[in-house]
Amino acid sequence: AETLALAPDAAWAILSDPARAVACLPGAKLLRREGEAIAGEIRVALGPLAARFAGEGTLRLDAATRTGVLRGRGAEGANAAEGEVTWRVAPEGEGSRLHLDIAWRLTGPLAQFSRPALVRGLVAGLAGDFARNLEGAARGEAPPPAPGLWSLLRRLLRGWFSGRA
């Protein structure tokens, strides 16, 4: 969960708008949305390994409970990924709390790098970036570019070391 310096309604206004929400996730791009059907892509690079997963899924939003569920799958060559992201915004103090649950499955050659501790570190770093970018979007700031190689390496190493503790 991430603490946001935003009122719950302000956070939900961005999270319920797929174009604005996707812009907060480094390397992600919304390609189209038609009702609950959604298509997009995400680019990930780590040294000489790079992948651009393009995929489709479904997006369900519930404004009354400020919750959303995104289910999707994508592929890039011999690599494939599928997953689900569930989020909920709740009041907390002067701001709000963003609760995120992420489940995924990766297949193909990149799956060998999918060690749970490493991926947890990477996902935690991306969740932090997403929260900061969400707050920036509420202030009208443009999101920063996707993280570079060194930033991703630091996240992977942090996940590796925290997984060994």
mmCIF file of C-alpha atoms in Angstrom:
data_model
loop_
_atom_site.group_PDB
_atom_site.id
_atom_site.type_symbol
_atom_site.label_atom_id
_atom_site.label_comp_id
_atom_site.label_asym_id
_atom_site.label_seq_id
_atom_site.Cartn_x
_atom_site.Cartn_y
_atom_site.Cartn_z
ATOM 1 C CA ALA A 1 0.000 0.000 0.000
ATOM 2 C CA GLU A 2 1.155 3.509 -0.757
ATOM 3 C CA THR A 3 0.249 6.680 1.152
ATOM 4 C CA LEU A 4 -0.832 9.533 -1.113
ATOM 5 C CA ALA A 5 -0.825 13.253 -0.378
ATOM 6 C CA LEU A 6 -4.165 13.450 -2.225
ATOM 7 C CA ALA A 7 -7.769 13.370 -1.104
ATOM 8 C CA PRO A 8 -9.432 10.069 -2.048
ATOM 9 C CA ASP A 9 -11.673 11.756 -4.644
ATOM 10 C CA ALA A 10 -8.665 13.424 -6.301
ATOM 11 C CA ALA A 11 -6.776 10.113 -6.448
ATOM 12 C CA TRP A 12 -9.853 8.312 -7.797
ATOM 13 C CA ALA A 13 -10.339 10.971 -10.501
ATOM 14 C CA ILE A 14 -6.979 9.935 -11.970
ATOM 15 C CA LEU A 15 -7.219 6.197 -11.268
ATOM 16 C CA SER A 16 -10.639 5.992 -12.940
ATOM 17 C CA ASP A 17 -9.318 7.635 -16.118
ATOM 18 C CA PRO A 18 -7.220 4.953 -17.881
ATOM 19 C CA ALA A 19 -5.274 7.439 -20.015
ATOM 20 C CA ARG A 20 -4.219 9.481 -16.965
ATOM 21 C CA ALA A 21 -3.530 6.417 -14.808
ATOM 22 C CA VAL A 22 -1.407 4.648 -17.451
ATOM 23 C CA ALA A 23 0.640 7.825 -17.944
ATOM 24 C CA CYS A 24 1.713 7.444 -14.275
ATOM 25 C CA LEU A 25 3.269 4.002 -14.883
ATOM 26 C CA PRO A 26 6.796 4.291 -16.317
ATOM 27 C CA GLY A 27 7.098 2.542 -19.692
ATOM 28 C CA ALA A 28 3.338 1.969 -20.129
ATOM 29 C CA LYS A 29 1.101 3.250 -22.908
ATOM 30 C CA LEU A 30 -2.658 3.021 -23.446
ATOM 31 C CA LEU A 31 -3.450 2.057 -27.037
ATOM 32 C CA ARG A 32 -7.273 1.978 -26.890
ATOM 33 C CA ARG A 33 -10.305 1.561 -24.651
ATOM 34 C CA GLU A 34 -13.770 0.515 -25.693
ATOM 35 C CA GLY A 35 -16.106 -0.054 -22.732
ATOM 36 C CA GLU A 36 -14.402 -2.587 -20.464
ATOM 37 C CA ALA A 37 -12.022 -3.730 -23.234
ATOM 38 C CA ILE A 38 -8.584 -2.156 -23.038
ATOM 39 C CA ALA A 39 -5.335 -2.506 -24.989
ATOM 40 C CA GLY A 40 -1.896 -1.235 -24.138
ATOM 41 C CA GLU A 41 1.792 -1.924 -23.978
ATOM 42 C CA ILE A 42 4.615 -1.743 -21.496
ATOM 43 C CA ARG A 43 8.323 -1.565 -22.240
ATOM 44 C CA VAL A 44 10.867 -3.096 -19.894
ATOM 45 C CA ALA A 45 14.622 -3.035 -20.396
ATOM 46 C CA LEU A 46 17.414 -4.520 -18.320
ATOM 47 C CA GLY A 47 20.837 -4.285 -19.921
ATOM 48 C CA PRO A 48 20.795 -6.217 -23.188
ATOM 49 C CA LEU A 49 17.371 -7.694 -22.380
ATOM 50 C CA ALA A 50 14.443 -5.624 -23.519
ATOM 51 C CA ALA A 51 10.814 -6.488 -24.032
ATOM 52 C CA ARG A 52 7.739 -4.629 -25.220
ATOM 53 C CA PHE A 53 4.660 -6.484 -24.091
ATOM 54 C CA ALA A 54 1.588 -5.499 -26.104
ATOM 55 C CA GLY A 55 -1.666 -6.908 -24.861
ATOM 56 C CA GLU A 56 -5.352 -6.706 -24.198
ATOM 57 C CA GLY A 57 -7.561 -7.080 -21.193
ATOM 58 C CA THR A 58 -10.588 -5.913 -19.276
ATOM 59 C CA LEU A 59 -10.938 -2.969 -16.928
ATOM 60 C CA ARG A 60 -13.695 -2.773 -14.322
ATOM 61 C CA LEU A 61 -14.156 0.321 -12.162
ATOM 62 C CA ASP A 62 -16.479 0.852 -9.173
ATOM 63 C CA ALA A 63 -16.716 4.531 -8.221
ATOM 64 C CA ALA A 64 -18.863 3.808 -5.132
ATOM 65 C CA THR A 65 -16.056 1.804 -3.501
ATOM 66 C CA ARG A 66 -13.178 3.488 -5.395
ATOM 67 C CA THR A 67 -11.916 0.113 -6.620
ATOM 68 C CA GLY A 68 -10.637 -1.121 -9.952
ATOM 69 C CA VAL A 69 -9.590 -4.427 -11.470
ATOM 70 C CA LEU A 70 -7.459 -4.795 -14.589
ATOM 71 C CA ARG A 71 -6.949 -8.279 -16.058
ATOM 72 C CA GLY A 72 -4.857 -8.793 -19.141
ATOM 73 C CA ARG A 73 -2.328 -10.720 -21.112
ATOM 74 C CA GLY A 74 0.344 -9.756 -23.571
ATOM 75 C CA ALA A 75 3.171 -11.172 -25.603
ATOM 76 C CA GLU A 76 6.488 -10.215 -27.123
ATOM 77 C CA GLY A 77 8.063 -12.866 -29.322
ATOM 78 C CA ALA A 78 8.477 -16.080 -27.316
ATOM 79 C CA ASN A 79 7.701 -14.275 -24.036
ATOM 80 C CA ALA A 80 4.206 -13.919 -22.642
ATOM 81 C CA ALA A 81 2.761 -12.374 -19.511
ATOM 82 C CA GLU A 82 -0.651 -12.411 -17.913
ATOM 83 C CA GLY A 83 -1.796 -10.774 -14.771
ATOM 84 C CA GLU A 84 -4.294 -8.941 -12.647
ATOM 85 C CA VAL A 85 -4.027 -5.637 -10.803
ATOM 86 C CA THR A 86 -6.607 -4.721 -8.170
ATOM 87 C CA TRP A 87 -6.589 -1.336 -6.469
ATOM 88 C CA ARG A 88 -8.622 0.516 -3.878
ATOM 89 C CA VAL A 89 -8.371 4.092 -2.610
ATOM 90 C CA ALA A 90 -9.273 4.696 1.032
ATOM 91 C CA PRO A 91 -9.157 7.850 3.176
ATOM 92 C CA GLU A 92 -6.173 8.133 5.503
ATOM 93 C CA GLY A 93 -5.553 11.219 7.582
ATOM 94 C CA GLU A 94 -5.381 14.277 5.335
ATOM 95 C CA GLY A 95 -4.699 12.123 2.265
ATOM 96 C CA SER A 96 -5.460 8.633 1.122
ATOM 97 C CA ARG A 97 -4.033 5.151 0.936
ATOM 98 C CA LEU A 98 -3.701 3.272 -2.331
ATOM 99 C CA HIS A 99 -3.971 -0.487 -1.813
ATOM 100 C CA LEU A 100 -2.526 -2.476 -4.734
ATOM 101 C CA ASP A 101 -2.581 -6.220 -5.339
ATOM 102 C CA ILE A 102 -0.600 -7.482 -8.323
ATOM 103 C CA ALA A 103 -0.530 -11.073 -9.562
ATOM 104 C CA TRP A 104 1.336 -12.179 -12.688
ATOM 105 C CA ARG A 105 2.672 -15.137 -14.600
ATOM 106 C CA LEU A 106 5.541 -14.864 -17.054
ATOM 107 C CA THR A 107 6.431 -17.544 -19.609
ATOM 108 C CA GLY A 108 9.217 -17.806 -22.161
ATOM 109 C CA PRO A 109 12.935 -17.008 -21.967
ATOM 110 C CA LEU A 110 12.394 -13.969 -19.688
ATOM 111 C CA ALA A 111 10.713 -16.213 -17.108
ATOM 112 C CA GLN A 112 14.172 -17.350 -15.960
ATOM 113 C CA PHE A 113 14.673 -13.848 -14.516
ATOM 114 C CA SER A 114 11.331 -13.988 -12.716
ATOM 115 C CA ARG A 115 12.729 -14.870 -9.284
ATOM 116 C CA PRO A 116 10.055 -13.890 -6.724
ATOM 117 C CA ALA A 117 12.344 -11.706 -4.593
ATOM 118 C CA LEU A 118 13.703 -9.878 -7.631
ATOM 119 C CA VAL A 119 10.271 -9.249 -9.092
ATOM 120 C CA ARG A 120 8.902 -8.101 -5.719
ATOM 121 C CA GLY A 121 11.676 -5.493 -5.527
ATOM 122 C CA LEU A 122 10.979 -4.312 -9.062
ATOM 123 C CA VAL A 123 7.209 -4.161 -8.483
ATOM 124 C CA ALA A 124 7.655 -2.300 -5.178
ATOM 125 C CA GLY A 125 9.831 0.287 -6.920
ATOM 126 C CA LEU A 126 7.321 0.697 -9.745
ATOM 127 C CA ALA A 127 4.470 1.056 -7.226
ATOM 128 C CA GLY A 128 6.395 3.853 -5.495
ATOM 129 C CA ASP A 129 7.049 5.566 -8.821
ATOM 130 C CA PHE A 130 3.383 5.200 -9.731
ATOM 131 C CA ALA A 131 2.266 6.814 -6.443
ATOM 132 C CA ARG A 132 4.674 9.759 -6.887
ATOM 133 C CA ASN A 133 3.580 10.200 -10.511
ATOM 134 C CA LEU A 134 -0.079 10.057 -9.455
ATOM 135 C CA GLU A 135 0.500 12.903 -7.010
ATOM 136 C CA GLY A 136 2.355 14.831 -9.720
ATOM 137 C CA ALA A 137 -0.500 14.276 -12.186
ATOM 138 C CA ALA A 138 -2.926 15.771 -9.656
ATOM 139 C CA ARG A 139 -0.693 18.882 -9.612
ATOM 140 C CA GLY A 140 -0.673 18.984 -13.437
ATOM 141 C CA GLU A 141 2.927 17.772 -13.770
ATOM 142 C CA ALA A 142 4.019 15.599 -16.680
ATOM 143 C CA PRO A 143 5.262 12.137 -15.678
ATOM 144 C CA PRO A 144 9.033 11.597 -15.845
ATOM 145 C CA PRO A 145 10.489 9.247 -18.477
ATOM 146 C CA ALA A 146 10.679 5.505 -17.835
ATOM 147 C CA PRO A 147 13.478 4.531 -15.448
ATOM 148 C CA GLY A 148 16.847 3.769 -16.938
ATOM 149 C CA LEU A 149 19.038 0.713 -16.579
ATOM 150 C CA TRP A 150 20.697 1.753 -13.298
ATOM 151 C CA SER A 151 17.384 2.464 -11.623
ATOM 152 C CA LEU A 152 16.064 -0.967 -12.629
ATOM 153 C CA LEU A 153 19.278 -2.664 -11.474
ATOM 154 C CA ARG A 154 19.025 -0.983 -8.057
ATOM 155 C CA ARG A 155 15.444 -2.233 -7.702
ATOM 156 C CA LEU A 156 16.369 -5.764 -8.720
ATOM 157 C CA LEU A 157 19.303 -5.859 -6.311
ATOM 158 C CA ARG A 158 17.193 -4.416 -3.504
ATOM 159 C CA GLY A 159 14.617 -7.173 -4.140
ATOM 160 C CA TRP A 160 17.309 -9.845 -4.255
ATOM 161 C CA PHE A 161 18.894 -8.764 -0.984
ATOM 162 C CA SER A 162 15.575 -8.301 0.816
ATOM 163 C CA GLY A 163 14.528 -11.776 -0.367
ATOM 164 C CA ARG A 164 17.663 -13.323 1.175
ATOM 165 C CA ALA A 165 17.233 -11.691 4.585
#
